[in-house]
């Protein structure tokens, strides 16, 4: 089975998709992965009308539920979404009547008997072919795609609009959210992320740069300008600063697998919301509170605008998100315990055990602690994923992908 963590390969501002599957030749070996397929997803383009270069980098990748032996995925850059089919071929047909084995057509007068082609084994060949191209529907950069639970439709979101697509129709989409004001000078917020509910095909949410989340029901109206629920945590006036609005912007929103909860990630924290309670989150986890004193320098080097993702484990009992210095954070919801781990080449040796890391904010630093002043802000983990059934995680650190799993006795 393809591991869900594969969606991270190729996500970190790359243009080529590289899929990675467990080693098939050693089925009892855990923790060994081989490159399964690499292919070019998008090409650089130039919008001559707007004199704008459209990069080939991949913004999002989403897998479609597997219906047959082939795998299907959606990938998008800033403007164009593509549906890819990844299939295997390990047999070839031989013994054609009208052509030779090298593909050349045979002389019809030389054909004296009818042959039945037979299948012969060959080296495994993985083919990636684009099945659909969904283009020219977004004026602004696409930041989210989400496959619906009906397995027939999906949404794509940019800064100001959300479109609904049918997987079989490429030449049109339906605009279901439009927050663009008549006068752009009146613009106060932008859409930062959007996702469909995992079980209710009519429900989706989208987050904004103002730290709010709106839940919409497509049964209420064709254009979901009016939300069904509005999630926002009241701001403490005593803690307001110049950076408050920037760090409250939500960079990612994810439904739990059960559909009961929703997780949001802002710059400093992860919050868990009960869909039945809009006034405040039921859980709040501080990711790197020690950076609050560094917001000025983070603003100057633009790191304060980094967009971190978050994810649930398969049972919705734990959360994971990234941080700086190649650190990533994991939170246990039942025990409220948390741990900071580091993704590095030293810790990625086979069967190496990850040691918890701690950040020292001041005073005397202990042996295993790292000072907040020595954190490397160029090393950051923005993308994370958790296997839906097993304790296998993947974190993308710049141009490296690390896959970790629980300790095996």
CSV table of C-alpha atoms in Angstrom, one decimal:
chain,number,residue,atom,x,y,z
A,1,UNK,CA,0.0,0.0,0.0
A,2,UNK,CA,1.2,3.5,-0.8
A,3,UNK,CA,2.1,5.4,2.3
A,4,UNK,CA,0.1,8.6,2.7
A,5,UNK,CA,3.3,10.4,3.7
A,6,UNK,CA,4.3,10.3,0.1
A,7,UNK,CA,2.4,13.5,-0.5
A,8,UNK,CA,5.3,15.4,0.9
A,9,UNK,CA,7.8,14.3,-1.7
A,10,UNK,CA,8.0,17.1,-4.2
A,11,UNK,CA,6.0,19.5,-2.1
A,12,UNK,CA,8.9,21.6,-0.8
A,13,UNK,CA,9.1,24.2,-3.7
A,14,UNK,CA,10.1,21.6,-6.2
A,15,UNK,CA,8.9,21.1,-9.8
A,16,UNK,CA,9.4,17.3,-10.0
A,17,UNK,CA,7.2,14.8,-8.2
A,18,UNK,CA,9.1,12.0,-6.6
A,19,UNK,CA,7.1,9.2,-5.2
A,20,UNK,CA,8.5,6.8,-2.6
A,21,UNK,CA,7.2,3.4,-1.7
A,22,UNK,CA,8.3,0.6,0.8
A,23,UNK,CA,10.8,-1.8,-0.6
A,24,UNK,CA,8.8,-4.5,-2.3
A,25,UNK,CA,11.7,-6.9,-2.6
A,26,UNK,CA,11.9,-7.1,1.2
A,27,UNK,CA,8.4,-7.2,2.5
A,28,UNK,CA,9.3,-7.9,6.1
A,29,UNK,CA,11.8,-5.0,6.3
A,30,UNK,CA,10.4,-1.8,7.9
A,31,UNK,CA,12.0,1.6,7.4
A,32,UNK,CA,13.5,1.0,4.0
A,33,UNK,CA,12.1,3.1,1.1
A,34,UNK,CA,13.0,3.2,-2.6
A,35,UNK,CA,12.2,5.9,-5.1
A,36,UNK,CA,9.2,4.7,-6.9
A,37,UNK,CA,8.7,7.3,-9.7
A,38,UNK,CA,9.9,10.7,-10.5
A,39,UNK,CA,8.2,12.9,-13.2
A,40,UNK,CA,7.9,16.5,-14.2
A,41,UNK,CA,4.6,17.9,-12.9
A,42,UNK,CA,4.6,21.5,-14.1
A,43,UNK,CA,6.6,23.6,-16.5
A,44,UNK,CA,7.4,27.3,-16.1
A,45,UNK,CA,5.0,29.6,-17.9
A,46,UNK,CA,4.7,33.3,-18.6
A,47,UNK,CA,1.5,35.3,-18.5
A,48,UNK,CA,2.2,37.9,-21.3
A,49,UNK,CA,-1.0,39.8,-20.5
A,50,UNK,CA,0.1,40.5,-17.0
A,51,UNK,CA,3.9,40.3,-17.6
A,52,UNK,CA,4.0,37.7,-14.8
A,53,UNK,CA,6.1,34.6,-14.6
A,54,UNK,CA,4.3,31.5,-13.3
A,55,UNK,CA,6.7,29.3,-11.5
A,56,UNK,CA,6.7,25.5,-11.9
A,57,UNK,CA,6.9,24.9,-8.1
A,58,UNK,CA,4.3,22.7,-6.6
A,59,UNK,CA,2.1,24.3,-4.0
A,60,UNK,CA,-0.1,21.3,-3.0
A,61,UNK,CA,-0.5,17.6,-3.7
A,62,UNK,CA,-3.6,15.6,-2.8
A,63,UNK,CA,-4.2,11.9,-3.3
A,64,UNK,CA,-7.5,10.6,-4.6
A,65,UNK,CA,-8.9,7.4,-3.0
A,66,UNK,CA,-7.6,4.4,-4.7
A,67,UNK,CA,-10.2,2.7,-6.9
A,68,UNK,CA,-8.0,0.2,-8.8
A,69,UNK,CA,-4.4,-0.8,-9.3
A,70,UNK,CA,-3.4,2.7,-10.4
A,71,UNK,CA,-2.8,5.7,-8.1
A,72,UNK,CA,-4.3,9.2,-8.9
A,73,UNK,CA,-3.2,12.5,-7.4
A,74,UNK,CA,-3.9,16.2,-7.9
A,75,UNK,CA,-1.0,18.6,-8.0
A,76,UNK,CA,-1.0,22.4,-8.4
A,77,UNK,CA,1.3,25.3,-8.9
A,78,UNK,CA,0.1,28.9,-8.6
A,79,UNK,CA,-2.3,28.7,-11.5
A,80,UNK,CA,-2.8,25.2,-13.0
A,81,UNK,CA,-4.1,22.0,-11.4
A,82,UNK,CA,-3.3,18.6,-12.9
A,83,UNK,CA,-4.7,15.2,-12.4
A,84,UNK,CA,-2.0,12.5,-12.7
A,85,UNK,CA,-2.4,8.7,-13.1
A,86,UNK,CA,0.5,6.6,-11.8
A,87,UNK,CA,0.4,3.0,-13.0
A,88,UNK,CA,2.7,0.0,-13.2
A,89,UNK,CA,3.5,-2.2,-16.1
A,90,UNK,CA,5.5,-5.4,-15.6
A,91,UNK,CA,4.3,-7.5,-18.6
A,92,UNK,CA,4.4,-6.9,-22.3
A,93,UNK,CA,2.5,-8.5,-25.2
A,94,UNK,CA,4.4,-10.5,-27.8
A,95,UNK,CA,3.3,-12.2,-31.0
A,96,UNK,CA,1.3,-9.6,-32.8
A,97,UNK,CA,-0.1,-10.4,-36.2
A,98,UNK,CA,0.4,-7.1,-38.0
A,99,UNK,CA,3.8,-6.0,-36.6
A,100,UNK,CA,7.1,-7.4,-35.5
A,101,UNK,CA,8.5,-7.3,-32.0
A,102,UNK,CA,10.4,-4.1,-32.8
A,103,UNK,CA,7.2,-2.4,-33.8
A,104,UNK,CA,7.6,-2.4,-37.6
A,105,UNK,CA,4.6,-3.3,-39.7
A,106,UNK,CA,4.7,-6.7,-41.3
A,107,UNK,CA,4.0,-7.3,-45.0
A,108,UNK,CA,0.4,-8.6,-45.2
A,109,UNK,CA,1.4,-11.1,-47.8
A,110,UNK,CA,3.9,-12.7,-45.4
A,111,UNK,CA,1.1,-13.4,-42.8
A,112,UNK,CA,0.1,-17.0,-43.3
A,113,UNK,CA,-1.2,-17.9,-39.9
A,114,UNK,CA,-3.2,-16.2,-37.1
A,115,UNK,CA,-1.2,-15.7,-33.9
A,116,UNK,CA,-2.6,-15.1,-30.4
A,117,UNK,CA,-0.4,-12.5,-28.6
A,118,UNK,CA,1.0,-13.7,-25.2
A,119,UNK,CA,2.0,-11.7,-22.1
A,120,UNK,CA,5.6,-12.0,-21.0
A,121,UNK,CA,7.2,-10.6,-17.8
A,122,UNK,CA,9.4,-7.5,-18.1
A,123,UNK,CA,11.2,-5.1,-15.7
A,124,UNK,CA,8.8,-3.0,-13.7
A,125,UNK,CA,8.0,0.2,-15.5
A,126,UNK,CA,6.1,3.0,-13.7
A,127,UNK,CA,4.2,5.4,-15.9
A,128,UNK,CA,2.9,8.8,-14.9
A,129,UNK,CA,0.4,10.4,-17.3
A,130,UNK,CA,-1.6,13.6,-17.0
A,131,UNK,CA,-5.3,12.7,-17.3
A,132,UNK,CA,-6.8,16.2,-16.8
A,133,UNK,CA,-5.5,19.8,-16.8
A,134,UNK,CA,-7.7,22.3,-14.9
A,135,UNK,CA,-6.5,25.8,-15.8
A,136,UNK,CA,-7.5,29.4,-16.3
A,137,UNK,CA,-9.9,29.6,-13.3
A,138,UNK,CA,-7.8,31.5,-10.7
A,139,UNK,CA,-6.7,35.1,-10.9
A,140,UNK,CA,-4.6,34.8,-7.8
A,141,UNK,CA,-2.2,32.2,-6.6
A,142,UNK,CA,-3.7,28.8,-5.6
A,143,UNK,CA,-3.0,28.0,-1.9
A,144,UNK,CA,-5.2,24.9,-1.3
A,145,UNK,CA,-6.8,21.9,-3.0
A,146,UNK,CA,-9.1,19.5,-1.2
A,147,UNK,CA,-10.8,16.3,-2.5
A,148,UNK,CA,-14.4,15.9,-1.5
A,149,UNK,CA,-15.7,12.8,0.2
A,150,UNK,CA,-18.0,12.1,-2.7
A,151,UNK,CA,-14.8,11.3,-4.7
A,152,UNK,CA,-16.2,13.2,-7.7
A,153,UNK,CA,-15.5,16.8,-6.9
A,154,UNK,CA,-12.7,18.9,-5.3
A,155,UNK,CA,-12.2,22.6,-4.4
A,156,UNK,CA,-9.3,24.9,-5.1
A,157,UNK,CA,-8.7,28.2,-3.2
A,158,UNK,CA,-6.7,31.3,-3.9
A,159,UNK,CA,-6.4,34.5,-1.9
A,160,UNK,CA,-10.0,35.7,-2.7
A,161,UNK,CA,-12.0,32.9,-4.2
A,162,UNK,CA,-12.8,29.2,-3.8
A,163,UNK,CA,-13.8,27.2,-6.9
A,164,UNK,CA,-15.6,23.8,-7.0
A,165,UNK,CA,-14.5,21.4,-9.8
A,166,UNK,CA,-15.8,18.1,-11.1
A,167,UNK,CA,-12.9,15.6,-11.7
A,168,UNK,CA,-14.2,14.8,-15.2
A,169,UNK,CA,-14.8,18.4,-16.3
A,170,UNK,CA,-11.9,20.6,-17.1
A,171,UNK,CA,-13.3,23.6,-18.9
A,172,UNK,CA,-15.5,25.0,-16.2
A,173,UNK,CA,-15.8,25.3,-12.4
A,174,UNK,CA,-18.3,26.9,-10.0
A,175,UNK,CA,-17.3,29.8,-7.8
A,176,UNK,CA,-18.6,29.0,-4.3
A,177,UNK,CA,-16.8,31.7,-2.3
A,178,UNK,CA,-15.8,35.2,-3.4
A,179,UNK,CA,-14.6,37.7,-0.9
A,180,UNK,CA,-13.2,40.2,-3.4
A,181,UNK,CA,-14.6,43.7,-2.6
A,182,UNK,CA,-15.8,46.1,-5.3
A,183,UNK,CA,-13.0,48.4,-4.2
A,184,UNK,CA,-9.7,46.6,-3.6
A,185,UNK,CA,-8.7,49.3,-1.1
A,186,UNK,CA,-11.4,48.0,1.2
A,187,UNK,CA,-9.8,44.5,1.3
A,188,UNK,CA,-9.1,43.5,4.9
A,189,UNK,CA,-8.4,39.8,4.8
A,190,UNK,CA,-7.5,37.0,2.4
A,191,UNK,CA,-8.2,33.3,2.3
A,192,UNK,CA,-5.2,31.2,3.5
A,193,UNK,CA,-6.4,27.6,3.5
A,194,UNK,CA,-9.6,25.6,2.6
A,195,UNK,CA,-10.6,22.0,3.2
A,196,UNK,CA,-13.7,19.7,2.7
A,197,UNK,CA,-15.2,17.9,5.6
A,198,UNK,CA,-14.0,14.2,5.6
A,199,UNK,CA,-17.6,12.8,5.7
A,200,UNK,CA,-20.1,15.4,4.8
A,201,UNK,CA,-19.7,16.3,1.1
A,202,UNK,CA,-21.7,19.5,1.5
A,203,UNK,CA,-19.5,21.1,4.2
A,204,UNK,CA,-16.2,22.8,3.9
A,205,UNK,CA,-14.1,25.4,5.9
A,206,UNK,CA,-11.8,28.1,4.9
A,207,UNK,CA,-9.4,30.2,7.1
A,208,UNK,CA,-8.3,33.8,6.8
A,209,UNK,CA,-5.4,36.0,7.5
A,210,UNK,CA,-7.4,37.5,10.4
A,211,UNK,CA,-7.2,34.3,12.3
A,212,UNK,CA,-10.8,33.3,11.7
A,213,UNK,CA,-12.4,30.1,10.2
A,214,UNK,CA,-15.7,30.0,8.4
A,215,UNK,CA,-17.7,26.8,8.0
A,216,UNK,CA,-19.9,26.8,4.9
A,217,UNK,CA,-22.8,24.5,3.8
A,218,UNK,CA,-23.2,24.2,0.0
A,219,UNK,CA,-26.9,23.2,0.5
A,220,UNK,CA,-27.8,26.7,1.8
A,221,UNK,CA,-26.9,28.6,-1.4
A,222,UNK,CA,-24.9,28.3,-4.6
A,223,UNK,CA,-22.5,31.1,-3.5
A,224,UNK,CA,-21.4,30.5,0.1
A,225,UNK,CA,-20.8,34.1,0.9
A,226,UNK,CA,-22.7,33.6,4.1
A,227,UNK,CA,-21.1,31.1,6.5
A,228,UNK,CA,-22.9,28.7,8.7
A,229,UNK,CA,-20.4,28.9,11.5
A,230,UNK,CA,-17.7,31.4,12.4
A,231,UNK,CA,-14.8,30.3,14.6
A,232,UNK,CA,-12.7,33.1,16.2
A,233,UNK,CA,-10.9,33.3,19.5
A,234,UNK,CA,-11.3,36.7,21.3
A,235,UNK,CA,-8.1,38.6,21.5
A,236,UNK,CA,-6.6,39.6,24.8
A,237,UNK,CA,-6.2,43.5,24.6
A,238,UNK,CA,-3.3,43.4,27.1
A,239,UNK,CA,-1.2,41.3,24.8
A,240,UNK,CA,-1.9,43.2,21.6
A,241,UNK,CA,1.2,44.4,19.7
A,242,UNK,CA,2.3,45.5,16.2
A,243,UNK,CA,2.7,41.8,15.2
A,244,UNK,CA,-0.6,40.6,16.6
A,245,UNK,CA,-2.4,40.5,13.3
A,246,UNK,CA,0.5,38.9,11.4
A,247,UNK,CA,1.0,36.0,13.9
A,248,UNK,CA,-2.8,35.4,14.2
A,249,UNK,CA,-3.0,34.6,10.5
A,250,UNK,CA,-4.0,30.9,10.0
A,251,UNK,CA,-1.6,29.1,7.7
A,252,UNK,CA,-3.3,25.7,7.8
A,253,UNK,CA,-6.7,24.1,8.7
A,254,UNK,CA,-7.3,20.3,9.0
A,255,UNK,CA,-10.4,18.4,9.9
A,256,UNK,CA,-9.9,15.4,12.3
A,257,UNK,CA,-10.5,12.0,10.7
A,258,UNK,CA,-13.7,11.7,12.7
A,259,UNK,CA,-15.0,15.0,11.4
A,260,UNK,CA,-15.8,16.2,15.0
A,261,UNK,CA,-12.8,18.5,15.4
A,262,UNK,CA,-10.8,20.9,13.4
A,263,UNK,CA,-7.2,22.0,13.9
A,264,UNK,CA,-5.7,25.4,12.9
A,265,UNK,CA,-2.1,26.5,12.8
A,266,UNK,CA,-1.1,30.1,13.3
A,267,UNK,CA,2.5,31.4,13.7
A,268,UNK,CA,3.0,30.5,17.3
A,269,UNK,CA,0.4,27.9,18.2
A,270,UNK,CA,-1.9,25.0,17.2
A,271,UNK,CA,-5.5,25.1,18.2
A,272,UNK,CA,-8.2,22.4,18.2
A,273,UNK,CA,-11.8,23.4,17.7
A,274,UNK,CA,-15.0,21.5,18.4
A,275,UNK,CA,-17.3,22.1,15.5
A,276,UNK,CA,-20.1,22.5,18.0
A,277,UNK,CA,-18.4,25.4,19.8
A,278,UNK,CA,-17.5,28.5,17.8
A,279,UNK,CA,-16.5,30.9,20.6
A,280,UNK,CA,-13.1,29.5,21.5
A,281,UNK,CA,-10.8,26.5,20.9
A,282,UNK,CA,-11.1,23.5,23.2
A,283,UNK,CA,-7.3,23.0,23.1
A,284,UNK,CA,-4.4,25.3,22.5
A,285,UNK,CA,-0.8,24.1,22.1
A,286,UNK,CA,2.2,26.5,22.1
A,287,UNK,CA,4.6,25.4,19.3
A,288,UNK,CA,7.5,27.8,19.9
A,289,UNK,CA,6.4,30.5,22.4
A,290,UNK,CA,10.1,31.3,23.0
A,291,UNK,CA,10.0,33.1,19.6
A,292,UNK,CA,7.6,35.8,20.9
A,293,UNK,CA,10.6,37.9,22.0
A,294,UNK,CA,12.2,37.5,18.6
A,295,UNK,CA,9.2,38.7,16.5
A,296,UNK,CA,11.0,41.9,15.5
A,297,UNK,CA,14.0,40.1,13.9
A,298,UNK,CA,11.7,37.5,12.4
A,299,UNK,CA,9.7,40.3,10.8
A,300,UNK,CA,12.9,41.8,9.4
A,301,UNK,CA,14.0,38.5,7.8
A,302,UNK,CA,10.4,37.7,6.6
A,303,UNK,CA,10.3,34.5,8.6
A,304,UNK,CA,7.2,35.7,10.4
A,305,UNK,CA,5.3,35.1,7.1
A,306,UNK,CA,6.3,31.4,6.9
A,307,UNK,CA,3.3,29.1,6.5
A,308,UNK,CA,3.5,26.0,8.7
A,309,UNK,CA,1.3,23.0,8.1
A,310,UNK,CA,-0.1,20.7,10.8
A,311,UNK,CA,-1.5,17.1,10.8
A,312,UNK,CA,-3.4,14.6,12.9
A,313,UNK,CA,-2.4,11.0,13.6
A,314,UNK,CA,-4.7,8.2,12.5
A,315,UNK,CA,-6.7,8.1,15.7
A,316,UNK,CA,-6.9,11.9,16.1
A,317,UNK,CA,-5.2,11.4,19.5
A,318,UNK,CA,-2.0,13.3,18.6
A,319,UNK,CA,-0.9,16.3,16.5
A,320,UNK,CA,2.2,17.3,14.7
A,321,UNK,CA,3.6,20.5,13.2
A,322,UNK,CA,6.9,22.0,12.3
A,323,UNK,CA,9.2,24.7,13.6
A,324,UNK,CA,12.7,26.2,13.0
A,325,UNK,CA,16.1,24.7,13.3
A,326,UNK,CA,14.6,21.5,11.7
A,327,UNK,CA,12.6,21.0,14.8
A,328,UNK,CA,9.1,19.5,14.8
A,329,UNK,CA,6.6,19.3,17.6
A,330,UNK,CA,4.3,16.4,18.6
A,331,UNK,CA,1.4,16.8,21.1
A,332,UNK,CA,-0.6,14.0,22.9
A,333,UNK,CA,-4.1,15.2,23.4
A,334,UNK,CA,-5.1,12.9,26.2
A,335,UNK,CA,-2.0,13.3,28.4
A,336,UNK,CA,-1.1,16.9,27.3
A,337,UNK,CA,2.5,15.8,26.9
A,338,UNK,CA,4.6,17.2,24.1
A,339,UNK,CA,8.0,16.6,22.6
A,340,UNK,CA,10.4,18.5,20.4
A,341,UNK,CA,12.4,16.4,17.9
A,342,UNK,CA,14.9,17.3,15.3
A,343,UNK,CA,15.2,16.1,11.7
A,344,UNK,CA,18.8,15.9,10.8
A,345,UNK,CA,21.2,13.7,8.8
A,346,UNK,CA,22.8,12.6,12.1
A,347,UNK,CA,19.5,11.4,13.5
A,348,UNK,CA,18.3,9.8,10.3
A,349,UNK,CA,20.7,6.8,10.4
A,350,UNK,CA,18.9,3.5,10.3
A,351,UNK,CA,17.4,2.5,13.7
A,352,UNK,CA,18.7,5.7,15.3
A,353,UNK,CA,16.5,6.8,18.1
A,354,UNK,CA,15.4,10.5,18.1
A,355,UNK,CA,16.3,12.3,21.3
A,356,UNK,CA,14.0,15.0,22.6
A,357,UNK,CA,15.4,18.5,22.2
A,358,UNK,CA,14.8,21.5,24.5
A,359,UNK,CA,15.3,25.2,23.8
A,360,UNK,CA,16.7,27.4,26.5
A,361,UNK,CA,15.3,31.0,26.7
A,362,UNK,CA,17.7,32.5,29.2
A,363,UNK,CA,19.9,31.8,32.2
A,364,UNK,CA,22.2,28.9,32.5
A,365,UNK,CA,21.9,26.4,29.6
A,366,UNK,CA,21.9,22.7,30.4
A,367,UNK,CA,24.0,20.2,28.5
A,368,UNK,CA,21.3,19.0,26.0
A,369,UNK,CA,19.6,22.3,25.5
A,370,UNK,CA,20.0,24.7,22.7
A,371,UNK,CA,19.9,28.5,23.1
A,372,UNK,CA,17.1,30.4,21.4
A,373,UNK,CA,19.7,32.8,20.1
A,374,UNK,CA,21.5,30.0,18.2
A,375,UNK,CA,18.4,28.7,16.3
A,376,UNK,CA,18.8,28.5,12.5
A,377,UNK,CA,15.8,30.1,11.0
A,378,UNK,CA,16.9,29.1,7.5
A,379,UNK,CA,16.2,25.5,8.5
A,380,UNK,CA,12.5,25.1,8.8
A,381,UNK,CA,9.9,22.3,8.6
A,382,UNK,CA,6.9,23.6,6.9
A,383,UNK,CA,5.3,20.3,5.7
A,384,UNK,CA,4.4,17.3,7.8
A,385,UNK,CA,2.3,14.2,7.3
A,386,UNK,CA,1.2,11.2,9.4
A,387,UNK,CA,0.3,7.7,8.1
A,388,UNK,CA,-3.4,7.1,8.5
A,389,UNK,CA,-3.0,3.6,10.1
A,390,UNK,CA,0.6,3.3,11.5
A,391,UNK,CA,2.9,5.4,13.5
A,392,UNK,CA,4.9,6.5,10.5
A,393,UNK,CA,5.5,10.2,10.0
A,394,UNK,CA,7.2,12.3,7.3
A,395,UNK,CA,8.7,15.8,7.6
A,396,UNK,CA,10.1,17.9,4.8
A,397,UNK,CA,13.1,20.0,5.8
A,398,UNK,CA,14.1,22.3,2.9
A,399,UNK,CA,15.1,19.8,0.2
A,400,UNK,CA,15.2,16.7,2.4
A,401,UNK,CA,12.4,14.3,3.3
A,402,UNK,CA,12.7,12.4,6.6
A,403,UNK,CA,10.5,9.4,7.4
A,404,UNK,CA,10.4,8.2,11.0
A,405,UNK,CA,8.5,5.4,12.6
A,406,UNK,CA,7.9,4.1,16.1
A,407,UNK,CA,10.4,1.9,17.8
A,408,UNK,CA,10.2,-1.8,16.8
A,409,UNK,CA,11.1,-4.3,19.5
